[in-house]
PDB file of C-alpha atoms in Angstrom:
ATOM      1  CA  GLN A   8       0.000   0.000   0.000  1.00 91.00           C
ATOM      2  CA  VAL A   9       1.386   3.359  -1.029  1.00 93.00           C
ATOM      3  CA  GLN A  10       2.001   5.663   1.894  1.00 95.00           C
ATOM      4  CA  LEU A  11       3.408   9.151   2.327  1.00 97.00           C
ATOM      5  CA  VAL A  12       3.974  10.084   5.943  1.00 97.00           C
ATOM      6  CA  GLU A  13       4.891  13.623   6.954  1.00 97.00           C
ATOM      7  CA  SER A  14       6.709  14.600  10.127  1.00 97.00           C
ATOM      8  CA  GLY A  15       8.538  17.581  11.580  1.00 97.00           C
ATOM      9  CA  GLY A  16       5.735  20.054  12.050  1.00 97.00           C
ATOM     10  CA  GLY A  17       5.232  22.029  15.221  1.00 97.00           C
ATOM     11  CA  LEU A  18       5.111  25.425  16.848  1.00 98.00           C
ATOM     12  CA  VAL A  19       7.892  27.888  16.030  1.00 98.00           C
ATOM     13  CA  GLN A  20       8.441  31.584  16.625  1.00 98.00           C
ATOM     14  CA  PRO A  21       8.567  34.052  13.740  1.00 98.00           C
ATOM     15  CA  GLY A  22      11.996  34.006  12.143  1.00 98.00           C
ATOM     16  CA  GLY A  23      12.585  30.416  13.175  1.00 98.00           C
ATOM     17  CA  SER A  24      13.135  27.297  11.107  1.00 98.00           C
ATOM     18  CA  LEU A  25      11.620  23.857  10.712  1.00 98.00           C
ATOM     19  CA  ARG A  26      12.394  20.907   8.495  1.00 98.00           C
ATOM     20  CA  LEU A  27       9.540  18.754   7.301  1.00 98.00           C
ATOM     21  CA  SER A  28      10.089  15.188   6.165  1.00 98.00           C
ATOM     22  CA  CYS A  29       7.936  12.915   4.049  1.00 98.00           C
ATOM     23  CA  ALA A  30       8.782   9.222   3.989  1.00 98.00           C
ATOM     24  CA  ALA A  31       7.414   7.153   1.141  1.00 97.00           C
ATOM     25  CA  SER A  32       6.645   3.460   0.890  1.00 95.00           C
ATOM     26  CA  GLU A  33       5.695   1.335  -2.116  1.00 95.00           C
ATOM     27  CA  ILE A  34       6.685   4.142  -4.524  1.00 94.00           C
ATOM     28  CA  GLU A  35      10.063   5.538  -5.468  1.00 96.00           C
ATOM     29  CA  LEU A  36      10.176   9.296  -5.096  1.00 96.00           C
ATOM     30  CA  GLU A  37      13.151   9.710  -7.443  1.00 95.00           C
ATOM     31  CA  HIS A  38      10.950   8.614 -10.358  1.00 95.00           C
ATOM     32  CA  LEU A  39       8.045  10.903  -9.531  1.00 96.00           C
ATOM     33  CA  THR A  40       7.287  14.583  -9.449  1.00 97.00           C
ATOM     34  CA  ILE A  41       7.128  15.468  -5.766  1.00 97.00           C
ATOM     35  CA  ALA A  42       5.731  18.511  -4.071  1.00 98.00           C
ATOM     36  CA  TRP A  43       4.728  20.207  -0.875  1.00 98.00           C
ATOM     37  CA  PHE A  44       1.363  21.878  -0.544  1.00 98.00           C
ATOM     38  CA  ARG A  45      -0.184  23.715   2.364  1.00 98.00           C
ATOM     39  CA  GLN A  46      -3.638  24.678   3.518  1.00 98.00           C
ATOM     40  CA  ALA A  47      -4.328  27.450   5.983  1.00 97.00           C
ATOM     41  CA  PRO A  48      -7.646  27.686   7.843  1.00 92.00           C
ATOM     42  CA  GLY A  49     -10.372  28.974   5.566  1.00 94.00           C
ATOM     43  CA  LYS A  50      -8.135  28.918   2.504  1.00 96.00           C
ATOM     44  CA  GLU A  51      -7.641  26.638  -0.443  1.00 97.00           C
ATOM     45  CA  ARG A  52      -4.748  24.212  -0.624  1.00 97.00           C
ATOM     46  CA  GLU A  53      -1.828  25.804  -2.444  1.00 98.00           C
ATOM     47  CA  GLY A  54       1.426  24.572  -3.911  1.00 98.00           C
ATOM     48  CA  VAL A  55       4.588  25.558  -2.073  1.00 98.00           C
ATOM     49  CA  SER A  56       7.452  23.747  -3.744  1.00 98.00           C
ATOM     50  CA  CYS A  57       8.082  20.996  -6.260  1.00 97.00           C
ATOM     51  CA  ILE A  58      10.820  18.870  -7.802  1.00 97.00           C
ATOM     52  CA  HIS A  59       9.706  18.024 -11.311  1.00 95.00           C
ATOM     53  CA  ASN A  60      10.518  14.627 -12.763  1.00 93.00           C
ATOM     54  CA  PRO A  61      12.505  13.739 -14.818  1.00 89.00           C
ATOM     55  CA  ASP A  62      14.447  16.982 -15.187  1.00 90.00           C
ATOM     56  CA  ASP A  63      14.706  17.668 -11.408  1.00 92.00           C
ATOM     57  CA  VAL A  64      13.866  21.323 -11.884  1.00 95.00           C
ATOM     58  CA  THR A  65      12.678  22.875  -8.640  1.00 97.00           C
ATOM     59  CA  TYR A  66       9.788  25.286  -8.317  1.00 97.00           C
ATOM     60  CA  TYR A  67       8.714  27.562  -5.481  1.00 98.00           C
ATOM     61  CA  SER A  68       5.689  29.718  -4.919  1.00 97.00           C
ATOM     62  CA  ASP A  69       6.458  33.420  -4.744  1.00 97.00           C
ATOM     63  CA  SER A  70       5.477  33.494  -1.083  1.00 97.00           C
ATOM     64  CA  VAL A  71       8.261  31.098  -0.029  1.00 98.00           C
ATOM     65  CA  LYS A  72      10.954  31.695  -2.645  1.00 98.00           C
ATOM     66  CA  GLY A  73      14.288  32.383  -0.984  1.00 97.00           C
ATOM     67  CA  ARG A  74      13.130  31.000   2.373  1.00 98.00           C
ATOM     68  CA  PHE A  75      12.150  27.355   1.719  1.00 98.00           C
ATOM     69  CA  ILE A  76      14.232  24.600   0.158  1.00 98.00           C
ATOM     70  CA  ILE A  77      12.880  21.327  -1.186  1.00 98.00           C
ATOM     71  CA  SER A  78      15.109  18.277  -1.394  1.00 97.00           C
ATOM     72  CA  ARG A  79      15.028  14.519  -1.748  1.00 97.00           C
ATOM     73  CA  ASP A  80      17.138  11.672  -0.386  1.00 97.00           C
ATOM     74  CA  ASN A  81      16.834   8.781  -2.814  1.00 96.00           C
ATOM     75  CA  ALA A  82      18.535   6.293  -0.510  1.00 97.00           C
ATOM     76  CA  LYS A  83      16.002   7.007   2.225  1.00 97.00           C
ATOM     77  CA  ASN A  84      13.108   7.476  -0.211  1.00 97.00           C
ATOM     78  CA  THR A  85      12.264  10.640   1.681  1.00 98.00           C
ATOM     79  CA  MET A  86      11.600  14.226   0.676  1.00 98.00           C
ATOM     80  CA  TYR A  87      12.170  17.306   2.779  1.00 98.00           C
ATOM     81  CA  LEU A  88      11.118  20.909   3.077  1.00 98.00           C
ATOM     82  CA  GLN A  89      13.548  23.150   4.903  1.00 98.00           C
ATOM     83  CA  MET A  90      11.644  26.223   6.036  1.00 98.00           C
ATOM     84  CA  ASN A  91      13.596  29.266   7.169  1.00 98.00           C
ATOM     85  CA  ASP A  92      12.601  32.742   8.288  1.00 98.00           C
ATOM     86  CA  LEU A  93       9.121  31.504   9.073  1.00 98.00           C
ATOM     87  CA  ARG A  94       6.280  34.000   9.233  1.00 98.00           C
ATOM     88  CA  PRO A  95       2.828  33.822  10.830  1.00 97.00           C
ATOM     89  CA  GLU A  96       1.320  33.599   7.351  1.00 97.00           C
ATOM     90  CA  ASP A  97       3.169  30.290   6.862  1.00 98.00           C
ATOM     91  CA  THR A  98       0.882  28.722   9.451  1.00 98.00           C
ATOM     92  CA  ALA A  99      -0.919  25.839   7.766  1.00 98.00           C
ATOM     93  CA  ILE A 100      -1.201  22.105   7.434  1.00 98.00           C
ATOM     94  CA  TYR A 101       1.588  20.974   5.124  1.00 98.00           C
ATOM     95  CA  TYR A 102       1.074  18.027   2.799  1.00 98.00           C
ATOM     96  CA  CYS A 103       3.529  16.111   0.682  1.00 98.00           C
ATOM     97  CA  ALA A 104       2.384  14.733  -2.640  1.00 98.00           C
ATOM     98  CA  ALA A 105       3.724  12.707  -5.543  1.00 98.00           C
ATOM     99  CA  ALA A 106       2.677  12.489  -9.170  1.00 97.00           C
ATOM    100  CA  LYS A 107       3.426   9.811 -11.762  1.00 95.00           C
ATOM    101  CA  MET A 108       3.715  12.468 -14.431  1.00 92.00           C
ATOM    102  CA  VAL A 109       3.220  16.213 -14.671  1.00 91.00           C
ATOM    103  CA  TYR A 110       3.606  17.023 -18.328  1.00 90.00           C
ATOM    104  CA  TYR A 111       3.705  20.788 -18.174  1.00 90.00           C
ATOM    105  CA  SER A 112       5.751  22.875 -15.779  1.00 88.00           C
ATOM    106  CA  HIS A 113       2.891  25.314 -15.290  1.00 90.00           C
ATOM    107  CA  TYR A 114       0.841  22.431 -13.895  1.00 93.00           C
ATOM    108  CA  VAL A 115       3.220  21.566 -11.045  1.00 93.00           C
ATOM    109  CA  PHE A 116       1.011  23.220  -8.436  1.00 95.00           C
ATOM    110  CA  ARG A 117      -2.264  21.832  -9.714  1.00 96.00           C
ATOM    111  CA  ILE A 118      -3.739  19.579  -7.044  1.00 96.00           C
ATOM    112  CA  ASP A 119      -5.389  17.226  -9.521  1.00 95.00           C
ATOM    113  CA  GLU A 120      -2.008  16.372 -11.077  1.00 96.00           C
ATOM    114  CA  TYR A 121      -0.984  14.437  -7.962  1.00 97.00           C
ATOM    115  CA  ASP A 122      -1.707  10.767  -7.398  1.00 97.00           C
ATOM    116  CA  TYR A 123      -0.501  10.266  -3.839  1.00 97.00           C
ATOM    117  CA  TRP A 124      -0.915  12.425  -0.745  1.00 98.00           C
ATOM    118  CA  GLY A 125       0.185  12.378   2.847  1.00 98.00           C
ATOM    119  CA  ARG A 126      -2.164  13.192   5.695  1.00 97.00           C
ATOM    120  CA  GLY A 127      -0.430  16.426   6.596  1.00 97.00           C
ATOM    121  CA  THR A 128       1.520  17.941   9.434  1.00 98.00           C
ATOM    122  CA  GLN A 129       0.625  21.143  11.278  1.00 98.00           C
ATOM    123  CA  VAL A 130       3.009  24.083  11.212  1.00 98.00           C
ATOM    124  CA  THR A 131       2.199  27.000  13.489  1.00 98.00           C
ATOM    125  CA  VAL A 132       4.256  30.191  13.468  1.00 98.00           C
ATOM    126  CA  SER A 133       3.460  32.340  16.457  1.00 97.00           C
ATOM    127  CA  SER A 134       5.153  34.253  19.230  1.00 95.00           C
TER     128      SER A 134
END
């Protein structure tokens, strides 16, 4: 059974850092397009960052560019999101996702492109 399991969320003060992890089973992340999404209360789920397969080009939303870094460890079959300089507006449930194929780069943050989803991990940025 395919599983994506997030971890690493929590409460952090503004300006702080967190690293989210997403461990996969029954699928190989290095052969998939992988992404992080987030959903804040009362808002729609939005794409945050992506590594597109097969070219390994990374994408970031404008709101996190320069602060967040997406990465993947093929040996551990795990993806990460390093989040720096966190702001209250980053508060959300963060989800990892994987897609068998995203044909167009401008589709990388479309929710319906993704085949597998984790259950999410809460990130709260507050003083």
